[in-house]
C-alpha cells in the first residue's frame, strides 16, 4: 500500500504547497496594499519582495507538478483540466505581484480619505482569491464542496466591483487634476483585477468540477 | 502430422489473445494507466493459469455439441472458425467472436459427418450469447451508478483515486485474463480434446498433467503469444475508439465482463452456487468481446449518452453471420480434406468386438492419416 501511494503522496504534497503559495501570496498582497495606504514604505517593500518569492515558488512547483503529471501519465482523464487550473491559478498570484510592483514603480499619491476604500477593495479582491484556493483544494479532495466555495468567489468579485465603482465615483467627483484622477482610477482597476482573475479561474473550475462528477 | 493438425487451434488461440485481451487492457494501455509490458505479462500469465486451472467446464459443453474424433476434422473446424472470424472482424468490421464461429464450425462438422447435434447444448450456447452481454450491461450499470454516487463523498484525493484505479485496472485485467483463459480455452482447444496428441500423463517437474491439461497449457501459451505479439496495436485502436470512457468506467467495464466470463466458465463457482441453492449457470464459452460491448452499453444507458443501435445491430448480425460463415467454410474445407487430401475427418467405425477396449480411453489416439478410405458415415 505504501508503495502504491508513495509517488502519489509526494505529488499531493507539491500541489498543496502550490496552493499554499498562492494563498499566502494573496494574503501578502492585502497586507502590502494596507502598508502602502498607511505610508509604511519599509513594510510595503518587504511585502513586495515576499510576494515575489511566493510567485517564484508557485511557478517552480507548478512546473514540477506538470512535468510529473505528464512524465508519469497520471490522471489521464483530468490531466488537462488540472494543468489548466494550475496555470490559471498561477496567473492570479502573478497579478497580485504585478499590482504591488506597479505601486512600487509609480508611487501613486492616494488621498487620505480614499485610502481606507482601497484597503477594503484589496480585502474583497483577496477574499475572492482565498475562496478560489479553497475551491481548488476541494476540487482535489472533496468535489462536492467546490460549489460552496465558488459562489463565495463570485460574491467577493461582485463586492470588489461595487467597491471599485464607488471609489471611481469618489475620485471623479473630487477636486483633483484629471491626470491624477486617471492615475488613481488606474490603481483602483489594478487592485480590482485580482478578483476578476479569480472569477475567471472559478468559471473554469466550475466546468472541471461538473466534468469530474458527470 | 498429428501435431501439425493442432496448428489451426494455435492460430485460433493467437488470434484470441491478439483481439480479446485488448478488451481487457485496451483502455488502460491506451490511456497509459498501464504499460503494455505489464499488461502483456499479467494477461499472458493469468490466461494460461485460467486455461489450465478451469478450462474443463466450458469445454465439456462444447464437446457435447459435437464429438469431433479425427485430427483432420478438428483441424478444419478450428481453421474454419479462425478464417470466418478473420474475414468478418477484419474485412467487414463486425464485432464477431471466436465463440460463435467455433459453434458454427462444429455444427458444420456435425452436418458433414452426419453426427447428431445436441440441441440442449446448442440451446445453452445460443441463450448465453444473448444473456452474457445483457448480464454484463446490468452489472456495469449497477457498478457505475454505485461508484458515481460514492466517489464524490469519499474525500479521497484525485491522485489517490487515480492510484486506486490504476491498481484496480491491473487486478481487473488479471481477473479478466484468468476468466478469459478459463472460458475461451474451450473455443481454442475444445475440438482437439478427443484427438489430443499428448500422452495420457505428462510429468512437468512435480506436477502431473493429463493430456487435456497439456492441450490447455499449449492453447493458453498460444493466447499469451497473441497478447505479447499483436494485442498492442489492437489495444491502442480500441483505446482511441473508446476515448469517452474514463479509466474508472474502463475498470467497471473490465470487472463486469470478467465477472460474466467467470460466471459462465468457472466449475468451482457453479458448484458453490448449487451448494447454496442458487440456480447453476451453464458452463459455456461466451464472447469476451460481446460481454465488453454489453458492459459499455450498460454504462452508456446510465450516462444517457445514447445507445448506439448500430452497435446492437452489428452484435445481432454477428450472432448469425459468424456461425453461418464458419459452418459453410467447415463444410467446404472438410469436403476438400476428405476428397482431395484423402484424410479422414471423423474416426473410422470400429469393429464391435474391439469397442469395449476403448471405452475408458480418454482420447482417440492420433492415428497417422494413411487411410484413404472415406468414412462410411459420410458416403
Coordinates of C-alpha atoms in Angstrom, one line a residue:
Chain A
X1 CA 0.0 0.0 0.0
X2 CA 2.8 2.4 0.9
X3 CA 4.5 1.6 -2.4
X4 CA 1.2 2.2 -4.3
X5 CA 0.8 5.7 -2.8
X6 CA 4.5 6.8 -2.3
X7 CA 4.7 8.7 -5.5
X8 CA 1.1 10.0 -5.2
X9 CA 1.7 11.4 -1.8
X10 CA 4.7 13.3 -2.8
X11 CA 2.8 14.9 -5.7
X12 CA -0.2 15.6 -3.5
X13 CA 2.2 17.5 -1.2
X14 CA 3.6 19.5 -4.1
X15 CA 0.1 20.5 -5.2
X16 CA -0.8 21.5 -1.6
X17 CA 2.4 23.6 -1.4
X18 CA 1.5 25.3 -4.7
X19 CA -2.0 26.2 -3.3
X20 CA -0.4 27.4 0.0
X21 CA 2.0 29.6 -2.0
X22 CA -0.9 31.2 -3.9
X23 CA -3.0 31.7 -0.8
X24 CA -0.1 33.2 1.2
X25 CA 0.8 35.4 -1.7
X26 CA -2.7 36.8 -1.9
X27 CA -2.6 37.5 1.9
X28 CA 0.6 39.3 1.4
X29 CA -1.0 41.3 -1.4
X30 CA -3.7 42.5 1.0
X31 CA -1.1 43.4 3.7
X32 CA 1.1 45.2 1.1
X33 CA -1.8 47.4 0.0
X34 CA -2.6 48.2 3.6
X35 CA 1.0 49.1 4.3
X36 CA 1.2 51.4 1.3
X37 CA -2.0 53.1 2.3
X38 CA -0.6 53.6 5.8
X39 CA 2.5 55.1 4.3
X40 CA 4.7 52.3 5.8
X41 CA 7.1 52.1 2.8
X42 CA 9.6 49.8 4.6
X43 CA 7.0 47.2 5.4
X44 CA 5.5 47.6 1.9
X45 CA 8.9 46.9 0.4
X46 CA 9.2 43.7 2.5
X47 CA 5.7 42.6 1.3
X48 CA 6.6 43.3 -2.3
X49 CA 9.7 41.1 -2.1
X50 CA 7.8 38.5 -0.2
X51 CA 5.1 38.2 -2.9
X52 CA 7.9 37.8 -5.5
X53 CA 9.3 34.9 -3.6
X54 CA 5.8 33.3 -3.3
X55 CA 5.2 33.8 -7.0
X56 CA 8.6 32.2 -7.9
X57 CA 7.9 29.3 -5.6
X58 CA 4.4 28.8 -7.1
X59 CA 5.9 28.9 -10.6
X60 CA 8.5 26.2 -9.9
X61 CA 6.0 24.0 -8.1
X62 CA 3.6 24.3 -11.0
X63 CA 6.3 23.3 -13.5
X64 CA 7.3 20.3 -11.3
X65 CA 3.7 19.1 -10.9
X66 CA 3.0 19.5 -14.6
X67 CA 6.1 17.6 -15.6
X68 CA 5.3 14.7 -13.2
X69 CA 1.7 14.5 -14.3
X70 CA 2.9 14.1 -17.9
X71 CA 6.0 12.0 -17.3
X72 CA 4.2 9.5 -15.1
X73 CA 0.9 9.6 -17.1
X74 CA -1.1 10.4 -14.0
X75 CA -4.9 11.2 -14.0
X76 CA -5.2 10.9 -17.8
X77 CA -8.8 11.9 -17.9
X78 CA -8.4 15.1 -15.8
X79 CA -4.8 16.0 -16.5
X80 CA -5.6 18.7 -19.0
X81 CA -8.1 20.3 -16.5
X82 CA -5.6 20.1 -13.6
X83 CA -2.9 21.7 -15.7
X84 CA -5.3 24.4 -16.9
X85 CA -6.3 25.0 -13.3
X86 CA -2.7 25.3 -12.0
X87 CA -1.7 27.6 -14.8
X88 CA -4.6 30.0 -14.3
X89 CA -4.2 29.9 -10.6
X90 CA -0.6 30.9 -11.2
X91 CA -1.9 33.9 -13.2
X92 CA -3.8 35.0 -10.0
X93 CA -0.6 35.3 -7.9
X94 CA 1.2 36.9 -10.9
X95 CA -1.5 39.6 -11.0
X96 CA -1.1 40.2 -7.3
X97 CA 2.7 40.5 -7.7
X98 CA 2.3 42.8 -10.7
X99 CA -0.1 45.1 -8.8
X100 CA 2.3 45.6 -5.9
X101 CA 5.1 46.2 -8.4
X102 CA 3.1 48.9 -10.1
X103 CA 2.6 50.6 -6.7
X104 CA 6.3 50.5 -6.1
X105 CA 7.2 51.8 -9.6
X106 CA 4.6 54.6 -10.0
X107 CA 4.1 55.5 -6.3
X108 CA 0.5 56.9 -6.7
X109 CA -0.5 59.6 -4.3
X110 CA -3.6 58.3 -2.7
X111 CA -5.8 61.0 -0.9
X112 CA -6.2 60.2 2.8
X113 CA -10.0 59.9 2.5
X114 CA -9.7 57.3 -0.2
X115 CA -7.0 55.1 1.4
X116 CA -9.4 53.0 3.6
X117 CA -11.5 52.4 0.5
X118 CA -8.5 51.0 -1.4
X119 CA -7.8 48.7 1.6
X120 CA -11.4 47.5 1.7
X121 CA -11.2 46.8 -2.1
X122 CA -7.9 44.9 -1.7
X123 CA -9.5 42.8 1.1
X124 CA -12.5 41.9 -1.2
X125 CA -10.2 41.0 -4.0
X126 CA -8.0 39.0 -1.6
X127 CA -11.1 37.2 -0.2
X128 CA -12.1 36.2 -3.8
X129 CA -8.6 34.7 -4.3
X130 CA -8.7 32.9 -0.9
X131 CA -12.0 31.3 -1.7
X132 CA -10.7 30.3 -5.1
X133 CA -7.8 28.5 -3.4
X134 CA -10.3 26.7 -1.1
X135 CA -12.4 25.7 -4.1
X136 CA -9.3 24.3 -5.8
X137 CA -8.4 22.3 -2.7
X138 CA -11.9 20.9 -2.7
X139 CA -11.6 20.0 -6.4
X140 CA -8.8 17.7 -5.4
X141 CA -10.1 16.3 -2.2
X142 CA -13.9 16.9 -1.8
X143 CA -15.5 17.7 -5.1
X144 CA -19.0 18.3 -3.5
X145 CA -17.5 21.3 -1.7
X146 CA -16.4 23.1 -4.8
X147 CA -19.7 25.0 -5.5
X148 CA -19.8 26.1 -1.9
X149 CA -16.5 28.0 -2.4
X150 CA -17.1 29.1 -5.9
X151 CA -20.2 31.0 -5.0
X152 CA -18.1 33.0 -2.5
X153 CA -15.6 33.8 -5.2
X154 CA -18.5 35.2 -7.2
X155 CA -19.8 37.1 -4.2
X156 CA -16.4 38.8 -3.4
X157 CA -15.8 39.6 -7.1
X158 CA -19.2 41.5 -7.2
X159 CA -18.3 43.1 -3.9
X160 CA -15.0 44.3 -5.4
X161 CA -16.8 45.6 -8.5
X162 CA -19.1 47.6 -6.3
X163 CA -16.3 49.0 -4.1
X164 CA -14.2 49.9 -7.2
X165 CA -17.2 51.6 -8.7
X166 CA -17.7 53.6 -5.5
X167 CA -14.0 54.6 -5.4
X168 CA -14.0 55.7 -9.1
X169 CA -17.1 57.9 -8.4
X170 CA -15.4 59.4 -5.5
X171 CA -12.2 60.0 -7.5
X172 CA -14.0 61.7 -10.3
X173 CA -16.2 63.9 -8.1
X174 CA -13.2 65.0 -6.1
X175 CA -11.4 68.3 -6.8
X176 CA -8.3 66.8 -8.3
X177 CA -6.3 67.2 -11.6
X178 CA -7.6 65.0 -14.4
X179 CA -4.2 63.3 -14.7
X180 CA -4.3 62.3 -11.1
X181 CA -7.8 61.2 -11.3
X182 CA -6.9 58.9 -14.1
X183 CA -3.9 57.7 -12.2
X184 CA -6.0 56.8 -9.2
X185 CA -8.6 55.1 -11.3
X186 CA -5.8 53.1 -12.9
X187 CA -4.7 51.8 -9.5
X188 CA -8.3 51.1 -8.5
X189 CA -8.5 48.8 -11.6
X190 CA -5.2 47.2 -10.7
X191 CA -6.4 46.2 -7.2
X192 CA -9.8 45.0 -8.5
X193 CA -8.2 42.9 -11.3
X194 CA -7.2 40.2 -8.7
X195 CA -10.9 39.4 -8.1
X196 CA -11.6 39.4 -11.9
X197 CA -8.8 36.8 -12.4
X198 CA -10.2 34.8 -9.5
X199 CA -13.6 34.8 -11.1
X200 CA -12.2 33.6 -14.5
X201 CA -10.5 30.7 -12.8
X202 CA -13.6 29.9 -10.8
X203 CA -15.6 29.8 -14.1
X204 CA -13.2 27.2 -15.4
X205 CA -13.2 25.3 -12.1
X206 CA -17.0 25.0 -12.1
X207 CA -16.8 23.3 -15.5
X208 CA -13.9 21.0 -14.4
X209 CA -16.0 20.0 -11.3
X210 CA -19.0 19.1 -13.5
X211 CA -16.8 17.0 -15.7
X212 CA -15.5 15.2 -12.6
X213 CA -18.9 14.3 -11.3
X214 CA -20.6 13.6 -14.6
Chain B
X1 CA 1.4 -35.0 -38.8
X2 CA -0.7 -35.1 -35.6
X3 CA 1.0 -32.1 -34.2
X4 CA 0.5 -30.2 -37.4
X5 CA -3.2 -30.5 -37.1
X6 CA -3.0 -28.5 -33.8
X7 CA -1.7 -25.5 -35.8
X8 CA -5.2 -24.2 -36.6
X9 CA -6.1 -24.3 -32.9
X10 CA -2.9 -22.5 -32.1
X11 CA -3.7 -19.9 -34.8
X12 CA -7.2 -19.5 -33.2
X13 CA -5.5 -19.1 -29.8
X14 CA -3.1 -16.5 -31.1
X15 CA -6.0 -14.6 -32.7
X16 CA -8.0 -14.8 -29.4
X17 CA -5.0 -13.4 -27.5
X18 CA -4.4 -10.6 -30.0
X19 CA -8.1 -9.5 -30.1
X20 CA -9.8 -10.4 -26.9
X21 CA -7.1 -9.4 -24.5
X22 CA -7.3 -6.0 -26.0
X23 CA -10.8 -5.8 -24.5
X24 CA -9.4 -6.3 -21.0
X25 CA -6.4 -4.0 -21.1
X26 CA -7.2 -1.6 -24.1
X27 CA -8.3 1.5 -22.3
X28 CA -5.7 1.1 -19.5
X29 CA -2.9 0.8 -22.1
X30 CA -4.2 3.4 -24.5
X31 CA -4.6 6.0 -21.7
X32 CA -1.2 4.9 -20.3
X33 CA -2.7 3.9 -17.0
X34 CA -0.8 0.7 -17.5
X35 CA 2.4 0.0 -19.5
X36 CA 1.9 -2.5 -22.3
X37 CA 4.7 -4.8 -21.0
X38 CA 2.9 -5.0 -17.6
X39 CA -0.4 -5.7 -19.3
X40 CA 1.0 -8.4 -21.6
X41 CA 2.9 -10.1 -18.8
X42 CA 0.0 -10.1 -16.4
X43 CA -2.5 -11.0 -19.1
X44 CA -0.3 -13.8 -20.5
X45 CA 0.3 -15.4 -17.1
X46 CA -3.3 -15.3 -15.9
X47 CA -4.7 -16.5 -19.2
X48 CA -2.5 -19.6 -19.0
X49 CA -3.4 -20.2 -15.4
X50 CA -7.1 -19.8 -16.1
X51 CA -6.9 -22.2 -19.1
X52 CA -5.2 -24.9 -17.2
X53 CA -7.0 -24.5 -13.9
X54 CA -10.6 -24.2 -15.0
X55 CA -11.0 -24.7 -18.8
X56 CA -12.7 -28.0 -18.4
X57 CA -16.2 -26.8 -17.7
X58 CA -17.0 -24.8 -20.8
X59 CA -15.0 -27.4 -22.9
X60 CA -17.4 -30.1 -21.8
X61 CA -20.4 -28.2 -23.1
X62 CA -18.7 -27.6 -26.4
X63 CA -17.7 -31.3 -26.5
X64 CA -21.4 -32.2 -26.1
X65 CA -22.3 -30.1 -29.1
X66 CA -20.0 -32.1 -31.4
X67 CA -17.7 -35.0 -30.5
X68 CA -15.0 -34.4 -33.1
X69 CA -13.0 -37.5 -33.1
X70 CA -10.5 -37.2 -36.0
X71 CA -7.5 -34.9 -36.0
X72 CA -8.1 -33.6 -39.6
X73 CA -11.8 -32.8 -38.7
X74 CA -10.7 -30.9 -35.6
X75 CA -8.1 -29.1 -37.6
X76 CA -10.6 -27.9 -40.2
X77 CA -13.2 -26.9 -37.6
X78 CA -10.7 -24.7 -35.8
X79 CA -9.4 -23.3 -39.2
X80 CA -13.0 -22.6 -40.3
X81 CA -13.6 -20.6 -37.1
X82 CA -10.3 -18.7 -37.5
X83 CA -11.0 -17.8 -41.1
X84 CA -14.6 -16.7 -40.6
X85 CA -13.6 -14.5 -37.6
X86 CA -10.7 -13.0 -39.6
X87 CA -13.0 -12.3 -42.6
X88 CA -15.9 -10.8 -40.6
X89 CA -13.8 -9.0 -38.0
X90 CA -11.0 -7.7 -40.1
X91 CA -12.6 -7.3 -43.5
X92 CA -16.2 -6.5 -42.6
X93 CA -15.7 -5.0 -39.2
X94 CA -18.4 -6.9 -37.4
X95 CA -17.8 -7.5 -33.6
X96 CA -18.0 -11.3 -34.1
X97 CA -16.3 -13.7 -31.7
X98 CA -14.5 -17.0 -32.0
X99 CA -17.1 -18.5 -29.7
X100 CA -19.8 -18.1 -32.3
X101 CA -17.6 -19.1 -35.1
X102 CA -16.5 -22.3 -33.4
X103 CA -20.1 -23.3 -32.7
X104 CA -21.0 -22.8 -36.3
X105 CA -17.9 -24.8 -37.4
X106 CA -18.8 -27.7 -35.1
X107 CA -22.3 -27.8 -36.4
X108 CA -20.8 -27.8 -39.9
X109 CA -18.8 -30.8 -38.9
X110 CA -21.9 -32.5 -37.5
X111 CA -23.7 -31.8 -40.7
X112 CA -20.9 -33.1 -42.9
X113 CA -20.3 -36.3 -40.9
X114 CA -24.0 -36.9 -40.2
X115 CA -23.4 -36.7 -36.5
X116 CA -26.2 -35.6 -34.2
X117 CA -26.2 -32.1 -32.9
X118 CA -27.0 -31.9 -29.1
X119 CA -29.9 -29.4 -29.2
X120 CA -29.8 -28.9 -25.5
X121 CA -26.1 -27.8 -25.6
X122 CA -26.8 -25.7 -28.7
X123 CA -29.7 -24.0 -26.8
X124 CA -27.5 -23.3 -23.8
X125 CA -24.8 -21.8 -26.1
X126 CA -27.3 -19.6 -28.1
X127 CA -29.1 -18.3 -25.0
X128 CA -25.7 -17.5 -23.3
X129 CA -24.9 -15.3 -26.3
X130 CA -27.9 -13.2 -25.6
X131 CA -27.6 -13.4 -21.8
X132 CA -23.9 -12.6 -21.4
X133 CA -24.0 -9.1 -22.9
X134 CA -27.2 -8.3 -21.1
X135 CA -25.8 -9.5 -17.8
X136 CA -22.5 -7.6 -18.4
X137 CA -24.6 -4.5 -19.2
X138 CA -26.7 -4.8 -16.0
X139 CA -23.6 -5.4 -13.8
X140 CA -21.7 -2.5 -15.3
X141 CA -24.7 -0.1 -15.0
X142 CA -25.2 -1.0 -11.3
X143 CA -21.5 -0.7 -10.5
X144 CA -21.3 2.6 -12.4
X145 CA -24.3 4.1 -10.5
X146 CA -22.8 3.0 -7.2
X147 CA -19.3 4.3 -7.9
X148 CA -20.7 7.6 -9.2
X149 CA -22.7 8.1 -6.1
X150 CA -19.9 7.1 -3.7
X151 CA -16.8 8.8 -5.1
X152 CA -17.8 12.4 -4.6
X153 CA -18.4 11.8 -0.9
X154 CA -15.3 9.7 -0.3
X155 CA -12.9 12.6 0.4
X156 CA -10.1 10.9 -1.4
X157 CA -7.5 13.0 -3.3
X158 CA -7.9 12.9 -7.0
X159 CA -4.4 11.4 -7.3
X160 CA -5.3 8.7 -4.8
X161 CA -8.4 7.8 -6.8
X162 CA -6.0 7.6 -9.8
X163 CA -3.6 5.3 -8.0
X164 CA -6.5 3.0 -6.8
X165 CA -7.9 2.9 -10.4
X166 CA -4.5 2.0 -11.8
X167 CA -4.2 -0.9 -9.3
X168 CA -7.8 -1.8 -9.9
X169 CA -7.2 -2.0 -13.7
X170 CA -4.3 -4.3 -13.2
X171 CA -6.3 -6.5 -10.8
X172 CA -9.4 -6.5 -13.1
X173 CA -7.2 -7.2 -16.1
X174 CA -5.6 -10.2 -14.3
X175 CA -9.1 -11.4 -13.3
X176 CA -10.3 -10.9 -16.8
X177 CA -7.4 -12.8 -18.3
X178 CA -7.9 -15.7 -15.9
X179 CA -11.6 -15.8 -16.8
X180 CA -10.8 -15.5 -20.5
X181 CA -8.4 -18.4 -20.3
X182 CA -10.9 -20.4 -18.2
X183 CA -13.9 -19.7 -20.6
X184 CA -12.4 -19.3 -24.0
X185 CA -9.8 -22.1 -24.0
X186 CA -12.8 -24.2 -24.9
X187 CA -13.0 -22.3 -28.2
X188 CA -9.3 -22.8 -28.9
X189 CA -8.6 -26.3 -27.9
X190 CA -12.1 -27.8 -27.2
X191 CA -12.3 -29.5 -30.5
X192 CA -8.9 -31.2 -30.0
X193 CA -9.8 -32.8 -26.7
X194 CA -10.8 -36.2 -28.2
X195 CA -7.8 -36.2 -30.5
X196 CA -5.1 -34.8 -28.3
X197 CA -1.6 -35.8 -29.5
X198 CA -0.3 -35.7 -25.9
X199 CA 0.3 -38.8 -23.9
X200 CA -2.2 -39.6 -21.2
X201 CA 0.1 -38.3 -18.5
X202 CA 3.0 -35.9 -18.7
X203 CA 5.2 -35.0 -15.8
X204 CA 6.0 -31.3 -15.5
X205 CA 8.5 -31.2 -12.6
X206 CA 6.5 -32.0 -9.5
X207 CA 3.2 -31.7 -11.5
X208 CA 1.4 -34.5 -13.3
X209 CA -0.6 -33.1 -16.2
X210 CA -3.2 -35.0 -18.2
X211 CA -3.4 -35.0 -21.9
X212 CA -6.2 -32.3 -21.8
X213 CA -4.1 -30.2 -19.3
X214 CA -1.2 -30.2 -21.7
X215 CA -3.6 -29.2 -24.5
X216 CA -5.0 -26.4 -22.5
X217 CA -1.5 -25.3 -21.5
X218 CA -0.4 -25.2 -25.1
X219 CA -3.6 -23.3 -26.0
X220 CA -3.0 -20.9 -23.2
X221 CA 0.5 -20.3 -24.4
X222 CA -0.8 -19.6 -27.9
X223 CA -3.2 -17.0 -26.4
X224 CA -0.4 -15.5 -24.3
X225 CA 1.7 -15.3 -27.5
X226 CA -1.1 -13.4 -29.2
X227 CA -1.2 -11.0 -26.3
X228 CA 2.5 -10.4 -26.4
X229 CA 3.0 -10.1 -30.2
X230 CA -0.1 -8.4 -31.6
X231 CA -2.5 -7.1 -29.0
X232 CA -0.7 -3.8 -28.5
X233 CA -2.0 -2.2 -31.7
X234 CA -5.5 -3.6 -31.1
X235 CA -5.4 -2.1 -27.6
X236 CA -4.3 1.3 -28.9
X237 CA -7.0 1.2 -31.6
X238 CA -9.7 0.1 -29.1
X239 CA -8.5 2.8 -26.6
X240 CA -8.8 5.5 -29.2
X241 CA -12.2 4.4 -30.2
X242 CA -13.4 4.4 -26.6
X243 CA -11.8 7.7 -25.6
X244 CA -15.0 8.8 -23.9
X245 CA -14.6 6.0 -21.4
X246 CA -12.8 7.3 -18.3
X247 CA -10.3 4.9 -16.6
X248 CA -12.9 4.4 -13.8
X249 CA -15.6 3.4 -16.3
X250 CA -13.0 1.2 -18.1
X251 CA -12.3 -0.5 -14.7
X252 CA -16.0 -1.2 -14.3
X253 CA -16.3 -2.5 -17.9
X254 CA -13.4 -4.9 -17.4
X255 CA -14.7 -6.1 -14.0
X256 CA -18.2 -6.6 -15.2
X257 CA -17.3 -8.5 -18.3
X258 CA -14.7 -10.6 -16.5
X259 CA -17.3 -11.5 -13.8
X260 CA -19.6 -12.7 -16.6
X261 CA -16.8 -14.7 -18.2
X262 CA -16.1 -16.2 -14.8
X263 CA -19.7 -17.0 -14.1
X264 CA -20.0 -18.9 -17.4
X265 CA -16.6 -20.6 -17.1
X266 CA -15.9 -21.5 -13.5
X267 CA -16.8 -25.0 -12.4
X268 CA -16.0 -24.0 -8.8
X269 CA -18.4 -21.1 -8.9
X270 CA -21.0 -23.4 -10.4
X271 CA -20.5 -25.9 -7.6
X272 CA -20.7 -23.1 -5.0
X273 CA -23.9 -21.7 -6.5
X274 CA -25.5 -25.1 -6.5
X275 CA -24.4 -25.7 -2.9
X276 CA -26.2 -22.6 -1.7
X277 CA -29.3 -23.5 -3.7
X278 CA -28.8 -20.8 -6.4
X279 CA -29.5 -21.7 -10.0
X280 CA -26.3 -23.2 -11.5
X281 CA -25.2 -21.4 -14.6
X282 CA -24.4 -23.5 -17.6
X283 CA -20.7 -23.6 -18.3
X284 CA -20.5 -22.4 -21.8
X285 CA -17.8 -20.5 -23.8
X286 CA -19.1 -16.9 -24.3
X287 CA -17.7 -14.0 -26.3
X288 CA -15.4 -11.7 -24.3
X289 CA -15.8 -9.0 -26.9
X290 CA -19.6 -9.0 -26.7
X291 CA -19.5 -9.0 -22.9
X292 CA -17.3 -5.9 -23.1
X293 CA -19.6 -4.2 -25.6
X294 CA -22.6 -5.1 -23.4
X295 CA -20.9 -3.5 -20.3
X296 CA -20.1 -0.3 -22.3
X297 CA -23.7 -0.1 -23.5
X298 CA -24.8 -0.5 -19.8
X299 CA -22.7 2.5 -18.8
X300 CA -23.9 4.5 -21.8
X301 CA -27.5 3.8 -20.8
X302 CA -26.8 5.1 -17.3
X303 CA -25.0 8.2 -18.6
X304 CA -27.8 8.7 -21.1
X305 CA -25.1 9.2 -23.7
X306 CA -27.3 7.3 -26.2
X307 CA -27.2 3.7 -27.0
X308 CA -25.8 3.1 -30.5
X309 CA -28.4 1.0 -32.2
X310 CA -25.9 0.3 -35.0
X311 CA -23.6 -1.4 -32.4
X312 CA -26.5 -3.5 -31.2
X313 CA -27.5 -4.4 -34.7
X314 CA -23.9 -5.4 -35.6
X315 CA -23.8 -7.7 -32.5
X316 CA -27.0 -9.4 -33.5
X317 CA -25.7 -9.7 -37.1
X318 CA -22.5 -11.3 -35.8
X319 CA -24.6 -13.9 -33.9
X320 CA -25.9 -15.0 -37.3
X321 CA -23.1 -14.3 -39.7
X322 CA -20.2 -15.8 -37.7
X323 CA -21.7 -19.3 -37.2
X324 CA -23.2 -19.5 -40.7
X325 CA -20.0 -18.5 -42.4
X326 CA -17.9 -20.8 -40.2
X327 CA -20.3 -23.7 -40.9
X328 CA -20.0 -23.1 -44.6
X329 CA -16.2 -22.9 -44.5
X330 CA -16.1 -26.0 -42.4
X331 CA -18.4 -27.9 -44.9
X332 CA -16.2 -26.8 -47.8
X333 CA -12.9 -27.5 -46.0
X334 CA -14.0 -30.9 -44.7
X335 CA -15.0 -31.9 -48.2
X336 CA -11.6 -30.8 -49.6
X337 CA -9.7 -32.6 -46.8
X338 CA -11.7 -35.8 -47.3
X339 CA -11.9 -35.9 -51.0
X340 CA -8.8 -34.1 -52.2
X341 CA -6.2 -34.9 -49.5
X342 CA -8.0 -38.1 -48.6
X343 CA -7.8 -37.5 -44.9
X344 CA -10.4 -39.0 -42.5
X345 CA -12.4 -36.2 -40.9
X346 CA -14.1 -38.5 -38.4
X347 CA -13.0 -41.7 -36.7
X348 CA -13.5 -44.9 -38.5
X349 CA -16.3 -47.1 -37.1
X350 CA -14.6 -49.8 -35.1
X351 CA -15.5 -53.5 -35.1
X352 CA -18.0 -54.3 -32.4
X353 CA -15.6 -56.7 -30.6
X354 CA -12.9 -54.1 -30.4
X355 CA -15.2 -51.4 -28.9
X356 CA -15.1 -52.4 -25.2
X357 CA -11.3 -52.0 -25.1
X358 CA -11.6 -48.3 -26.0
X359 CA -14.5 -47.3 -23.7
X360 CA -12.2 -46.0 -20.9
X361 CA -9.7 -44.3 -23.2
X362 CA -9.9 -40.5 -22.6
X363 CA -9.0 -39.7 -26.2
X364 CA -8.8 -41.3 -29.5
X365 CA -5.1 -41.6 -30.2
X366 CA -3.7 -39.7 -33.1
X367 CA -3.7 -42.1 -36.0
X368 CA -1.5 -41.4 -38.9
X369 CA -3.6 -40.4 -41.8
X370 CA -2.7 -43.3 -44.0
X371 CA -6.2 -44.5 -44.7
X372 CA -7.6 -43.2 -47.9
X373 CA -11.0 -44.7 -47.1
X374 CA -13.9 -42.3 -46.9
X375 CA -15.9 -42.8 -43.8
X376 CA -19.0 -44.9 -44.5
X377 CA -21.0 -42.5 -42.4
X378 CA -20.5 -39.7 -44.8
X379 CA -20.7 -41.6 -48.1

